[in-house]
GROMACS .gro file of C-alpha atoms in nm:
model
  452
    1UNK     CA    1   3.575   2.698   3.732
    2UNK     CA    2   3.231   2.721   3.803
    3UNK     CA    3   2.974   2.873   3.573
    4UNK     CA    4   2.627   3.009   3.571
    5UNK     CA    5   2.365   2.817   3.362
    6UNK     CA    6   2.208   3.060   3.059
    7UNK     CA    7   1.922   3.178   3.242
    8UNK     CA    8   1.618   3.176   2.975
    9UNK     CA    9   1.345   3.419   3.144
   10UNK     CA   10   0.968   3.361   3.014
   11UNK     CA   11   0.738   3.663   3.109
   12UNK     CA   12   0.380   3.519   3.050
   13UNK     CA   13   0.198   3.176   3.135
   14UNK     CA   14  -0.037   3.244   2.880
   15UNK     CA   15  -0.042   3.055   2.511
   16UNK     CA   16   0.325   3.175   2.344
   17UNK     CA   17   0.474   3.182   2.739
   18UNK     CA   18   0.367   2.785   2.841
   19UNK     CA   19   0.395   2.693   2.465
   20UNK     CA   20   0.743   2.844   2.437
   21UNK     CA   21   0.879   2.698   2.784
   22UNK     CA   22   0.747   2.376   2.687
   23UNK     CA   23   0.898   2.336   2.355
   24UNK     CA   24   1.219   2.452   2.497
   25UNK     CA   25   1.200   2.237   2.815
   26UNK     CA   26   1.214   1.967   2.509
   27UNK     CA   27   1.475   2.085   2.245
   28UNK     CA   28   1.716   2.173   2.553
   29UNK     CA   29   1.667   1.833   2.713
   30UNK     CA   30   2.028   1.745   2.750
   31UNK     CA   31   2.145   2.125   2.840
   32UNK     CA   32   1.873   2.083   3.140
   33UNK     CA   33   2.011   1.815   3.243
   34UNK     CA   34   2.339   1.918   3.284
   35UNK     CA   35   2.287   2.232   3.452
   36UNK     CA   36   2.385   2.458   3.140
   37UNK     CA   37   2.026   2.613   3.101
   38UNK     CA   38   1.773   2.687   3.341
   39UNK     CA   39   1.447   2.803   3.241
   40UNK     CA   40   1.198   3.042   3.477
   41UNK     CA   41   0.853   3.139   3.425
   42UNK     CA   42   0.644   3.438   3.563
   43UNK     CA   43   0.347   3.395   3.553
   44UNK     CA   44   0.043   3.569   3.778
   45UNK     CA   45  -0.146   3.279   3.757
   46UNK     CA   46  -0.009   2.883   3.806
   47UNK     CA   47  -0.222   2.815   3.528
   48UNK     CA   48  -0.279   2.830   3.133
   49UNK     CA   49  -0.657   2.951   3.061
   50UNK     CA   50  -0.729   2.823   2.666
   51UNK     CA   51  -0.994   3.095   2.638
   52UNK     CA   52  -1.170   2.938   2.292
   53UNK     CA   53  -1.325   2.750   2.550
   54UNK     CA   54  -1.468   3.030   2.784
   55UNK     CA   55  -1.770   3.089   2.681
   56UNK     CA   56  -1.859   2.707   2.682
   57UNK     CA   57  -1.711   2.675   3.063
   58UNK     CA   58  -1.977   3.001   3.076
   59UNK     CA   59  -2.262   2.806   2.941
   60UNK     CA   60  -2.193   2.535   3.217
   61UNK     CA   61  -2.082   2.298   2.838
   62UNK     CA   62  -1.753   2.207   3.039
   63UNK     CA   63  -1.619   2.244   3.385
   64UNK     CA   64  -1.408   2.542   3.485
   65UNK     CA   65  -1.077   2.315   3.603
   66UNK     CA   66  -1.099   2.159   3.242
   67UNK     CA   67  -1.033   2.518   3.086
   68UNK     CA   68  -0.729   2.552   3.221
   69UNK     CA   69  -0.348   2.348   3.220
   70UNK     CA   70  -0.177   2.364   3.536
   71UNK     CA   71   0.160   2.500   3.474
   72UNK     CA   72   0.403   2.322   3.698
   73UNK     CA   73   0.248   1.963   3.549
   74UNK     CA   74   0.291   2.056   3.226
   75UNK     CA   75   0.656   2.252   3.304
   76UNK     CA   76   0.800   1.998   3.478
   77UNK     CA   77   1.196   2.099   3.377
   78UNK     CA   78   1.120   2.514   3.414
   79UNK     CA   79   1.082   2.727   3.768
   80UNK     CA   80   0.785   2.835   3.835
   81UNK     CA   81   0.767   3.210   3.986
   82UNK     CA   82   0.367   3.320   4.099
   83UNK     CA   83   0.386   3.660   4.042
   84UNK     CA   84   0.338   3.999   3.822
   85UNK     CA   85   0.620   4.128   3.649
   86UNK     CA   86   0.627   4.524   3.699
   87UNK     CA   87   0.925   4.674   3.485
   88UNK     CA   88   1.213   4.557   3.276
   89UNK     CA   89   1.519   4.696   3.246
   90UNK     CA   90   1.715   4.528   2.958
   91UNK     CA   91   1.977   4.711   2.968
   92UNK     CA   92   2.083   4.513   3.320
   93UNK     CA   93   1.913   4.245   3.212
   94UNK     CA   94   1.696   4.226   3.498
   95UNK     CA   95   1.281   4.215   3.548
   96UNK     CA   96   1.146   4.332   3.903
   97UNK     CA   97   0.864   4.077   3.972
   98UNK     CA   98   0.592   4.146   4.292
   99UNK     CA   99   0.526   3.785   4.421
  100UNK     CA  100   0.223   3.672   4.634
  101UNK     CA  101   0.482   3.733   4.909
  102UNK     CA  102   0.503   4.059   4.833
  103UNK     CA  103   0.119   4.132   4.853
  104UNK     CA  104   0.019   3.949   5.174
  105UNK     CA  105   0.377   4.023   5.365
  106UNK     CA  106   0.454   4.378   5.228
  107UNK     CA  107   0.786   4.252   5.094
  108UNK     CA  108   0.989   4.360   4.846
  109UNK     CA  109   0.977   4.303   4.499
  110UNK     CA  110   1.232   4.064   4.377
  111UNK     CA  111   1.511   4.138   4.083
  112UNK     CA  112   1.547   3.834   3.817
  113UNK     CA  113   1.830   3.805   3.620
  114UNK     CA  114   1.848   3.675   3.299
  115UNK     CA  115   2.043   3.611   2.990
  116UNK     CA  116   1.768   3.554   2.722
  117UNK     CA  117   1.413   3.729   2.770
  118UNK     CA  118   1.094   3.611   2.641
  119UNK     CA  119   0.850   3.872   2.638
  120UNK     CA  120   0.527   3.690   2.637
  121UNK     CA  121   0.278   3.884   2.851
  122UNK     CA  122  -0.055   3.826   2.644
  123UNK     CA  123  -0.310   4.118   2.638
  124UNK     CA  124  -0.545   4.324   2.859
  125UNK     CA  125  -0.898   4.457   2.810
  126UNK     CA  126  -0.861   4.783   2.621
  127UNK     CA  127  -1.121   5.019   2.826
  128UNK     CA  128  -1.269   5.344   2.704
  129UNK     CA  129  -1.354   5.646   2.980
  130UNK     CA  130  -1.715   5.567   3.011
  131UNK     CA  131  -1.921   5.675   3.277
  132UNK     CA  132  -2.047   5.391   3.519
  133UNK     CA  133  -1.820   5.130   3.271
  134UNK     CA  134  -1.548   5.082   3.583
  135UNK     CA  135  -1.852   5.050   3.859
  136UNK     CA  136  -2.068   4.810   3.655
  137UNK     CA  137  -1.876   4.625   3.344
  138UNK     CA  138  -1.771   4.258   3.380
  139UNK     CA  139  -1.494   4.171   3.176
  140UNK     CA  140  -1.462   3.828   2.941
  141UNK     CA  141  -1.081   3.722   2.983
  142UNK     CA  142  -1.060   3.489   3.241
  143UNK     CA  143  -1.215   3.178   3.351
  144UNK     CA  144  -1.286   3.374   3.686
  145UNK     CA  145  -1.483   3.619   3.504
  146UNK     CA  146  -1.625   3.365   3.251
  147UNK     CA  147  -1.735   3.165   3.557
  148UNK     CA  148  -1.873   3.510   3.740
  149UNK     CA  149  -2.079   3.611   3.472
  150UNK     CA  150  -2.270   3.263   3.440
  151UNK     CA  151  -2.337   3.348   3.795
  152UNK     CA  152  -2.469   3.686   3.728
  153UNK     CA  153  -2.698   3.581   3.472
  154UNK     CA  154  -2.887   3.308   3.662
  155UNK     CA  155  -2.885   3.525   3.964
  156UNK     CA  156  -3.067   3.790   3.755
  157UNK     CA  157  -3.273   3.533   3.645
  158UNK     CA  158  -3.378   3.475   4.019
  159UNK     CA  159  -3.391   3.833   4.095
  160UNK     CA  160  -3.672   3.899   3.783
  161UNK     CA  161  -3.802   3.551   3.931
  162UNK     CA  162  -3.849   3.711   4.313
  163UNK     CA  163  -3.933   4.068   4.247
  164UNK     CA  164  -4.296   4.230   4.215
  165UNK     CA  165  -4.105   4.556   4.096
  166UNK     CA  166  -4.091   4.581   3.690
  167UNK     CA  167  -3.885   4.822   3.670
  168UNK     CA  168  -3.633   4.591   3.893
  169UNK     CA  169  -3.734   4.280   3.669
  170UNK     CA  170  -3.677   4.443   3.328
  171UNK     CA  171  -3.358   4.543   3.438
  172UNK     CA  172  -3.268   4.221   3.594
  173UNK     CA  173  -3.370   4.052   3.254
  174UNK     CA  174  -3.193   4.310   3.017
  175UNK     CA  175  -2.796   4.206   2.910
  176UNK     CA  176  -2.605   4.453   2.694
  177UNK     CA  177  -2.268   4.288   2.531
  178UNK     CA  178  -2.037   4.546   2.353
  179UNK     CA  179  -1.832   4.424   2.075
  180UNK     CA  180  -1.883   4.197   1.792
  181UNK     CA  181  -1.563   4.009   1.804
  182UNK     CA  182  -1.504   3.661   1.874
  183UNK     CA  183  -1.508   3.684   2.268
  184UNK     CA  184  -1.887   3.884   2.290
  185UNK     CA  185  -2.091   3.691   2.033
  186UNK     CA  186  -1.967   3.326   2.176
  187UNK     CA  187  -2.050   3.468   2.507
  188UNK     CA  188  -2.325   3.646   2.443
  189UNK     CA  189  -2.490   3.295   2.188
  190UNK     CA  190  -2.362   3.056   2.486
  191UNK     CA  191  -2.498   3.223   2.755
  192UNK     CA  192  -2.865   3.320   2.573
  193UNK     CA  193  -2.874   2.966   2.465
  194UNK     CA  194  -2.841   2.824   2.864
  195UNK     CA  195  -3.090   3.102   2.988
  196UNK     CA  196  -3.326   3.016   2.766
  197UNK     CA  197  -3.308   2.654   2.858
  198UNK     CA  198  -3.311   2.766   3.201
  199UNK     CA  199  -3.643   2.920   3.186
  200UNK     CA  200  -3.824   2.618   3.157
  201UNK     CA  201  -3.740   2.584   3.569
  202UNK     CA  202  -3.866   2.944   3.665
  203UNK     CA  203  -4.248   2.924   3.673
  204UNK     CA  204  -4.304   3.320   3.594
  205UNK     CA  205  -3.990   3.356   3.307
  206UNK     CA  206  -3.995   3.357   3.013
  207UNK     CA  207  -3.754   3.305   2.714
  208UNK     CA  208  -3.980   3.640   2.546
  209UNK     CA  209  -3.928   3.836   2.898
  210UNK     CA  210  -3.492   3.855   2.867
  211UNK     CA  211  -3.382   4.140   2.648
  212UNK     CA  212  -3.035   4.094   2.508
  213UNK     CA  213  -2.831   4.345   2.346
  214UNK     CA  214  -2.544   4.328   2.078
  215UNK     CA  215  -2.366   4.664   2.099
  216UNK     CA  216  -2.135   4.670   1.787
  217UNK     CA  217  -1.939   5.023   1.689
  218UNK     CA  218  -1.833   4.926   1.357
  219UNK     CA  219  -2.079   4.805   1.016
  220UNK     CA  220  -2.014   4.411   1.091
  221UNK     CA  221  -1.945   4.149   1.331
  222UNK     CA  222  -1.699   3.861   1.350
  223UNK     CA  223  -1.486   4.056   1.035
  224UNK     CA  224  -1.245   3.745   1.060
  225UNK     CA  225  -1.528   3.495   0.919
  226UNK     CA  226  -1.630   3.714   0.596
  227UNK     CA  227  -1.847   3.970   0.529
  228UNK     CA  228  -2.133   3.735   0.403
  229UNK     CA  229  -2.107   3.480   0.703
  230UNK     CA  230  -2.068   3.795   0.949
  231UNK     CA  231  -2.414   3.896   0.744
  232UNK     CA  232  -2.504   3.546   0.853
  233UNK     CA  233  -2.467   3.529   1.206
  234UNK     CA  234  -2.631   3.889   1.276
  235UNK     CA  235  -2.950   3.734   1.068
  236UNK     CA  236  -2.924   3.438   1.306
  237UNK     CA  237  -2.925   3.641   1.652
  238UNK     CA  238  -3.172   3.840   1.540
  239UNK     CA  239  -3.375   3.549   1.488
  240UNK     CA  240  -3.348   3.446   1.815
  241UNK     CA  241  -3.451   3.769   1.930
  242UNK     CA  242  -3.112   3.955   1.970
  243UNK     CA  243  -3.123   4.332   1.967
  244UNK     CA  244  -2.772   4.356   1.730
  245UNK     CA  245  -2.709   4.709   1.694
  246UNK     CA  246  -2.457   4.798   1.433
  247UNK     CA  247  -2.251   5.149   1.427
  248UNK     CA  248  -2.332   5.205   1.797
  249UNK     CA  249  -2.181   5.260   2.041
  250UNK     CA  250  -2.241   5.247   2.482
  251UNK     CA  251  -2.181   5.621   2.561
  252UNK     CA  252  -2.293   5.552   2.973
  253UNK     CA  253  -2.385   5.280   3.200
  254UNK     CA  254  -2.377   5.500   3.457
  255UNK     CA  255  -2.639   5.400   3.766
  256UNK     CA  256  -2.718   5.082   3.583
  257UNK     CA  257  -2.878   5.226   3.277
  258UNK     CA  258  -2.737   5.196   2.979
  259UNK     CA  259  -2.698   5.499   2.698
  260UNK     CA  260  -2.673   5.445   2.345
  261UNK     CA  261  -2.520   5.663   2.054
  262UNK     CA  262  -2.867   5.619   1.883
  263UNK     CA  263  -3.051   5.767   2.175
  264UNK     CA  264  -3.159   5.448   2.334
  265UNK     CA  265  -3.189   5.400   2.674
  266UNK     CA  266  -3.284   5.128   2.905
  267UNK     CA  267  -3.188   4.998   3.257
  268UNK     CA  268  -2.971   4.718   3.266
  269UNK     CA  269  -2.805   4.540   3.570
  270UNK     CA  270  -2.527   4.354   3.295
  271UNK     CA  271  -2.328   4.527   3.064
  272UNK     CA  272  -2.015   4.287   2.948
  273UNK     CA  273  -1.748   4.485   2.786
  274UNK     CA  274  -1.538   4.238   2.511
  275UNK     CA  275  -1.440   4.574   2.281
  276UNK     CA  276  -1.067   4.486   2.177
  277UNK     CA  277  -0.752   4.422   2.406
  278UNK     CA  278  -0.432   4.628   2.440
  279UNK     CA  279  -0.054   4.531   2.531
  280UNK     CA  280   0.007   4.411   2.933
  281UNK     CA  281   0.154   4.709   3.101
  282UNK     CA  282   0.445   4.545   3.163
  283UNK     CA  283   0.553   4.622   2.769
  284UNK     CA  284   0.480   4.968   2.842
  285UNK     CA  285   0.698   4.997   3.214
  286UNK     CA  286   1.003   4.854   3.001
  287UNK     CA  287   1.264   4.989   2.769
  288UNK     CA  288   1.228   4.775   2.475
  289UNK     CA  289   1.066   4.938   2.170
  290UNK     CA  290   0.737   4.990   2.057
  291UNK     CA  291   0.499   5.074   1.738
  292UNK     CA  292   0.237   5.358   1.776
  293UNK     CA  293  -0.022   5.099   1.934
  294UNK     CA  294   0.208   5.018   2.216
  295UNK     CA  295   0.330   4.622   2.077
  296UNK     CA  296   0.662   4.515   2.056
  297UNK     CA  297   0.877   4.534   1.729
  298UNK     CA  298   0.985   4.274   1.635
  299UNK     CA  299   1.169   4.104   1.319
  300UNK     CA  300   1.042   3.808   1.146
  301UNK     CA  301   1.263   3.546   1.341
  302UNK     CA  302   1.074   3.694   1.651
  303UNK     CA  303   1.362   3.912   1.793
  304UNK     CA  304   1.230   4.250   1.925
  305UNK     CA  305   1.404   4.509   1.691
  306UNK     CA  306   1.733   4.650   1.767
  307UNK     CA  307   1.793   4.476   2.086
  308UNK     CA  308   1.963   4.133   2.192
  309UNK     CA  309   1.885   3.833   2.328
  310UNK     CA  310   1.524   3.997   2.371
  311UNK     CA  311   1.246   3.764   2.180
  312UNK     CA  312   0.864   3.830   2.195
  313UNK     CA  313   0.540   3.645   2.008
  314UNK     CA  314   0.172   3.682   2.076
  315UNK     CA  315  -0.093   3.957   2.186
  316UNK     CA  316   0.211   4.204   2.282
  317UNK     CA  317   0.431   4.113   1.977
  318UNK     CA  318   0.392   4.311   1.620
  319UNK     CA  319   0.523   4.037   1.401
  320UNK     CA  320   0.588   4.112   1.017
  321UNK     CA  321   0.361   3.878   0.810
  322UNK     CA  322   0.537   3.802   0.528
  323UNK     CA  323   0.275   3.569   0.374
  324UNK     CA  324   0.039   3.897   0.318
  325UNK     CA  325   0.026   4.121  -0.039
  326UNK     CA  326   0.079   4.439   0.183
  327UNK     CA  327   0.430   4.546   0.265
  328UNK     CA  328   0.423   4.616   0.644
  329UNK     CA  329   0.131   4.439   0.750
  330UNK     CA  330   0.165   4.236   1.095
  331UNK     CA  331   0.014   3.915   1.216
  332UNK     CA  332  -0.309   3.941   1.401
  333UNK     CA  333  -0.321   3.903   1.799
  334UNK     CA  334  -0.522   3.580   1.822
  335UNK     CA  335  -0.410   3.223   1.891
  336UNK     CA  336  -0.366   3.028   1.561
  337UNK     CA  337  -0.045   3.313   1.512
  338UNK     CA  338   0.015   3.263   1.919
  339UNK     CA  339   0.086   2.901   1.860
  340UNK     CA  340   0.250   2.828   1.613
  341UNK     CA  341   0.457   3.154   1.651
  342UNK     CA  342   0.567   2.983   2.003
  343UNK     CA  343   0.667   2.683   1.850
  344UNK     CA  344   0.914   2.913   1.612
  345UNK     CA  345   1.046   3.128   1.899
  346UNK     CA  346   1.179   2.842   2.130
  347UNK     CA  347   1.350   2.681   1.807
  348UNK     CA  348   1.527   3.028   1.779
  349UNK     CA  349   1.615   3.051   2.096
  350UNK     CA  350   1.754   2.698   2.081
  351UNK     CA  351   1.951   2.753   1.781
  352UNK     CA  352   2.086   3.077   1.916
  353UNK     CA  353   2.213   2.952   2.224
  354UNK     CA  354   2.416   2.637   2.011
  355UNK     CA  355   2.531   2.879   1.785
  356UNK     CA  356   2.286   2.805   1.552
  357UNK     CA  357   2.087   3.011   1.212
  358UNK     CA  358   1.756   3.101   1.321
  359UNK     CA  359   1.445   3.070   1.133
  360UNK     CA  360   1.148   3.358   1.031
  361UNK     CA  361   0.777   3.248   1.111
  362UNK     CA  362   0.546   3.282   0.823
  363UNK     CA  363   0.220   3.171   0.831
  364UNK     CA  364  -0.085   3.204   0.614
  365UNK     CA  365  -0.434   3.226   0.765
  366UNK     CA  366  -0.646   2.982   0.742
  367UNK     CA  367  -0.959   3.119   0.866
  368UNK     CA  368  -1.164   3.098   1.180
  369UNK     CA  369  -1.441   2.902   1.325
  370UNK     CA  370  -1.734   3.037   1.591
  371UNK     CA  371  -1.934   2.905   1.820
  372UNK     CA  372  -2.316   3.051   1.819
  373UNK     CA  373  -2.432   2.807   2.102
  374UNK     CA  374  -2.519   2.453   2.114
  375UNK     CA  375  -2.544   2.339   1.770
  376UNK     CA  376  -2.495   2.626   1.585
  377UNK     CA  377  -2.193   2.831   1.468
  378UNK     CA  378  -2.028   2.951   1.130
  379UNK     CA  379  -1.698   2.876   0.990
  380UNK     CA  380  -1.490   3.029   0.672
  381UNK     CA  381  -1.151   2.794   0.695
  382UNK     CA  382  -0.930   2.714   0.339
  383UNK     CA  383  -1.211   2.923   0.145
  384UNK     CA  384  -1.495   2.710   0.217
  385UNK     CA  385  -1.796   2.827   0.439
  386UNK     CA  386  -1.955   2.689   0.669
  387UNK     CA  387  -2.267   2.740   0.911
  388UNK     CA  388  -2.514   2.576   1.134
  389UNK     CA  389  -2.426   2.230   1.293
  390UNK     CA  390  -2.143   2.157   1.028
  391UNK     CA  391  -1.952   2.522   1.140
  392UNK     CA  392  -2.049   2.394   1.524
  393UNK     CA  393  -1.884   2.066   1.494
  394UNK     CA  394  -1.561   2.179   1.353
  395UNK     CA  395  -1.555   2.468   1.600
  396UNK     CA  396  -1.532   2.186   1.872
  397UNK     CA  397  -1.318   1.959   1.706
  398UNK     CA  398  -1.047   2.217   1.564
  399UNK     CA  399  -1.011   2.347   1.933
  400UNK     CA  400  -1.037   1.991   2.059
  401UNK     CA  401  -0.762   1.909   1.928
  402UNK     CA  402  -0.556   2.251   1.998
  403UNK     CA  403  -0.627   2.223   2.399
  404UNK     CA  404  -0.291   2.088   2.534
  405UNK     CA  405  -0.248   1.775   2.673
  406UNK     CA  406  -0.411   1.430   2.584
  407UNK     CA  407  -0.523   1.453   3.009
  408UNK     CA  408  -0.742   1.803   2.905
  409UNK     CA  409  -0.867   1.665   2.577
  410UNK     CA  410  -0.970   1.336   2.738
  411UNK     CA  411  -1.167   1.530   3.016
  412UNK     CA  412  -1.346   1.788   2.802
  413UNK     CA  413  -1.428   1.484   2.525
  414UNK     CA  414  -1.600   1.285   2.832
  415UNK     CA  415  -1.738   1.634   2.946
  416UNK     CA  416  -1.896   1.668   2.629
  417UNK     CA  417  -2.030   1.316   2.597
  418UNK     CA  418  -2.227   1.306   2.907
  419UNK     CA  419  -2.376   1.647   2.825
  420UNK     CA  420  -2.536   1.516   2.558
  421UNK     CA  421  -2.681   1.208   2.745
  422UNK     CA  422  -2.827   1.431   3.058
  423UNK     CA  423  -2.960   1.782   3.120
  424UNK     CA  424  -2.800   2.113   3.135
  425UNK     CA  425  -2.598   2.216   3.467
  426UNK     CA  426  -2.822   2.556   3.548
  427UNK     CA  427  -2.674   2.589   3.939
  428UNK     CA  428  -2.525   2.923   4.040
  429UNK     CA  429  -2.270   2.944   4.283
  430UNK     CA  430  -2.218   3.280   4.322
  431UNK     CA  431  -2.169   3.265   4.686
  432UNK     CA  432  -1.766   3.125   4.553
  433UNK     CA  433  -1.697   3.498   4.505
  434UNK     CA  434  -1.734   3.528   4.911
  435UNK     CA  435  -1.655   3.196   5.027
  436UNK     CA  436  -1.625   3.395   5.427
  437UNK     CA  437  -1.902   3.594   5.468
  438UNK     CA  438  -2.093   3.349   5.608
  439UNK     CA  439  -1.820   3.244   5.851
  440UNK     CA  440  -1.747   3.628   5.946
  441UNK     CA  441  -2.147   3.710   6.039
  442UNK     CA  442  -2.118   3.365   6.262
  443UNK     CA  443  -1.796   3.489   6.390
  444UNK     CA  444  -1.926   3.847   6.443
  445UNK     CA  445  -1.753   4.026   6.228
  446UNK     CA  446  -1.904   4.238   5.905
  447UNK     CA  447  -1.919   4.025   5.595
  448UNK     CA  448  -1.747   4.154   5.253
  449UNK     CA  449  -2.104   4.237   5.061
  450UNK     CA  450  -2.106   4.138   4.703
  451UNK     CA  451  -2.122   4.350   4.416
  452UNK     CA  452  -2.503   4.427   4.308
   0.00000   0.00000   0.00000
């Protein structure tokens, strides 16, 4: 008689998703090999993006193809599906997933069966109804966006460069980051650190002419370094001429001038949103439960609540922390949890499926370093604090060595080496957006006309 293998289904290509496939790939070696297990992975993209490194791959520090792991390499012994998964019914065991077929040719989704479920969908830029915000905000996610935004910025830079208007040049020169978490102050201290070496190339800007904004709603920024080196790093941007503005918040951007809770206004032609993340939708378009802030519950051997063979970790998972004083407290949404909560999850799965006692994931914090540009950054790891060069360094070497695979670490190492023997990469090529438009004018046709 024959049967079916165990069909373990991986929503997510993202850290806990590829981590997780990968680790079981290994520990199910010989049930692989026989044809007892198979092991898919949706996925939108056919790549991993390790975003510690976007706002260096911003900065033009390391090349956009070294940011990310290409999926079917590195998954060798899982399927790959290219595609978005759109609902879940566990209850049939089945997630509809809308392919790239399904875009171009108008087909129809396609049903996936599957036995075990990992639920591993990452996170999504959590938006607030602001005017102008949809028409005008660029996000800080992807390396697509990363990449987009370097673009921006030197292209504003050649706008103020070109223009005899000032109104048109202030605005050019003025960018507005909201939120004070990791993702906007690495952007926002990589990105002022390369246009201020780029001025020295534009005869008629200055380093003193760019105006650039900090927009933080709470009292502090980077809460998960400390309070004193959080104290730190807004003394440091200020003293590079960053406008940090505490307990404020953007109440418009609306036709490109942005609106402040303290009654500021100026026109601005950047406003980069990195204010929190929220679940995928995909959690919310199944029928698995969820806590009031829309994250899977889960138990501490990373089983969502009440449900079998239904496992989640990450971004959309709310994982007891059992290593914390507080009763009920969860593990935070950020990658040193992602990772090693992966590694946890496929040995679970892999004990399950041999019949096997599973283990809980507890983890204690260790701390987190950030990046302030070249050469600068601040660190609070095992208790000890750390800024300047020192914090810098161990920034790059702790997510060095946390990139996967010795072929990304090489690249990125040899990346980083030559950058310090030769001169930043300043070139914009913004026309990769459009890549057409000059073919369709030849050809006759109306070119697709960027976004201003």
């Amino acid at each position: 008689m024959v049967t079916e293998p165990v069909r373990i289904l991986v929503v997510g290509g993202g850290y806990v998703g590829m981590y997780t496939a990968l680790r079981l790939q290994r520990k199910l070696k010989p049930e692989l090999r026989r044809g007892d297990v198979e092991i898919v992975v949706v996925t939108p993209e056919p790549y991993m993006t390790y975003q510690p490194f976007l706002p260096e791959a911003a900065a033009g520090a390391i090349s956009p193809r070294h940011v990310v792991v290409p999926l079917r390499r590195v998954l060798d012994g899982c399927r790959i599906v290219i595609g978005e998964a759109k609902s879940i019914e566990h209850a049939r065991r089945t997630v509809t997933v809308a392919t790239l077929a399904t875009e171009e040719e108008r087909a129809t989704p396609i049903e996936i069966a599957y036995d075990e479920l990992v639920l591993a969908p990452g996170s999504v830029s959590r938006t607030l109804p602001i005017p102008g915000l949809a028409e005008h905000g660029i996000g800080f996610k992807t390396v697509e966006e990363a990449i987009g935004l370097r673009n921006h910025v030197i292209e504003q830079m050649d706008i103020a460069s070109s223009t005899r208007d000032p109104a048109i040049r202030d605005a050019a020169l003025t960018f507005v980051f909201v939120g004070g978490g990791f993702a906007g102050v690495e952007a926002l201290g990589e990105l002022e650190d390369m246009a201020r070496y780029a001025t020295r190339y534009y005869h008629n800007v200055k380093p003193q002419d760019m105006k650039w904004v900090l927009v933080e709603a709470s009292g502090r920024i980077l809460p998960e370094v400390g309070e004193e080196m959080g104290k730190y790093t807004v003394r440091e941007l200020r003293r590079r001429n960053i406008d940090v503005r505490l307990e404020t918040r953007l109440e418009s951007c609306a036709d490109r001038v942005a609106v402040l809770s303290d009654g500021t206004r100026f026109r601005t032609r950047t406003v980069v949103w990195t204010a929190g993340v929220k679940p995928a939708p995909i959690i919310e378009a199944g029928d698995l439960p969820r806590n009031e802030r829309g994250r899977l519950k889960c138990t501490p051997d990373l089983r969502v609540e009440g449900v079998e063979h239904a496992w989640s970790a990450g971004d959309a998972a709310a994982v007891p922390d059992l290593t914390a004083a507080e009763k009920g407290r969860e593990t935070a949404p950020n990658a040193q949890h992602a990772v090693r909560q992966s590694k946890v999850l496929a040995e679970n799965i892999a004990a399950s499926l041999r019949g096997q006692p599973t283990q809980d994931y507890s983890h204690k914090y260790v701390g987190s370093v950030a990046s302030l540009g070249l050469h600068k950054g601040v660190a609070h790891v095992y208790g000890r604090k750390l800024k300047g060069f020192p914090a810098w360094f161990m920034h790059r070497t702790y997510h060095l060595s946390r990139v996967p695979t010795y072929n990304r670490k090489a690249r990125i190492t040899a990346e980083w080496t030559l950058a310090g023997l030769f001169k930043r990469e300043i070139v914009s090529l913004g026309s990769l957006e459009h890549p057409r438009a000059e073919f369709e004018l030849a050809a006759g046709g109306v070119p697709q006309k960027k976004k201003p």
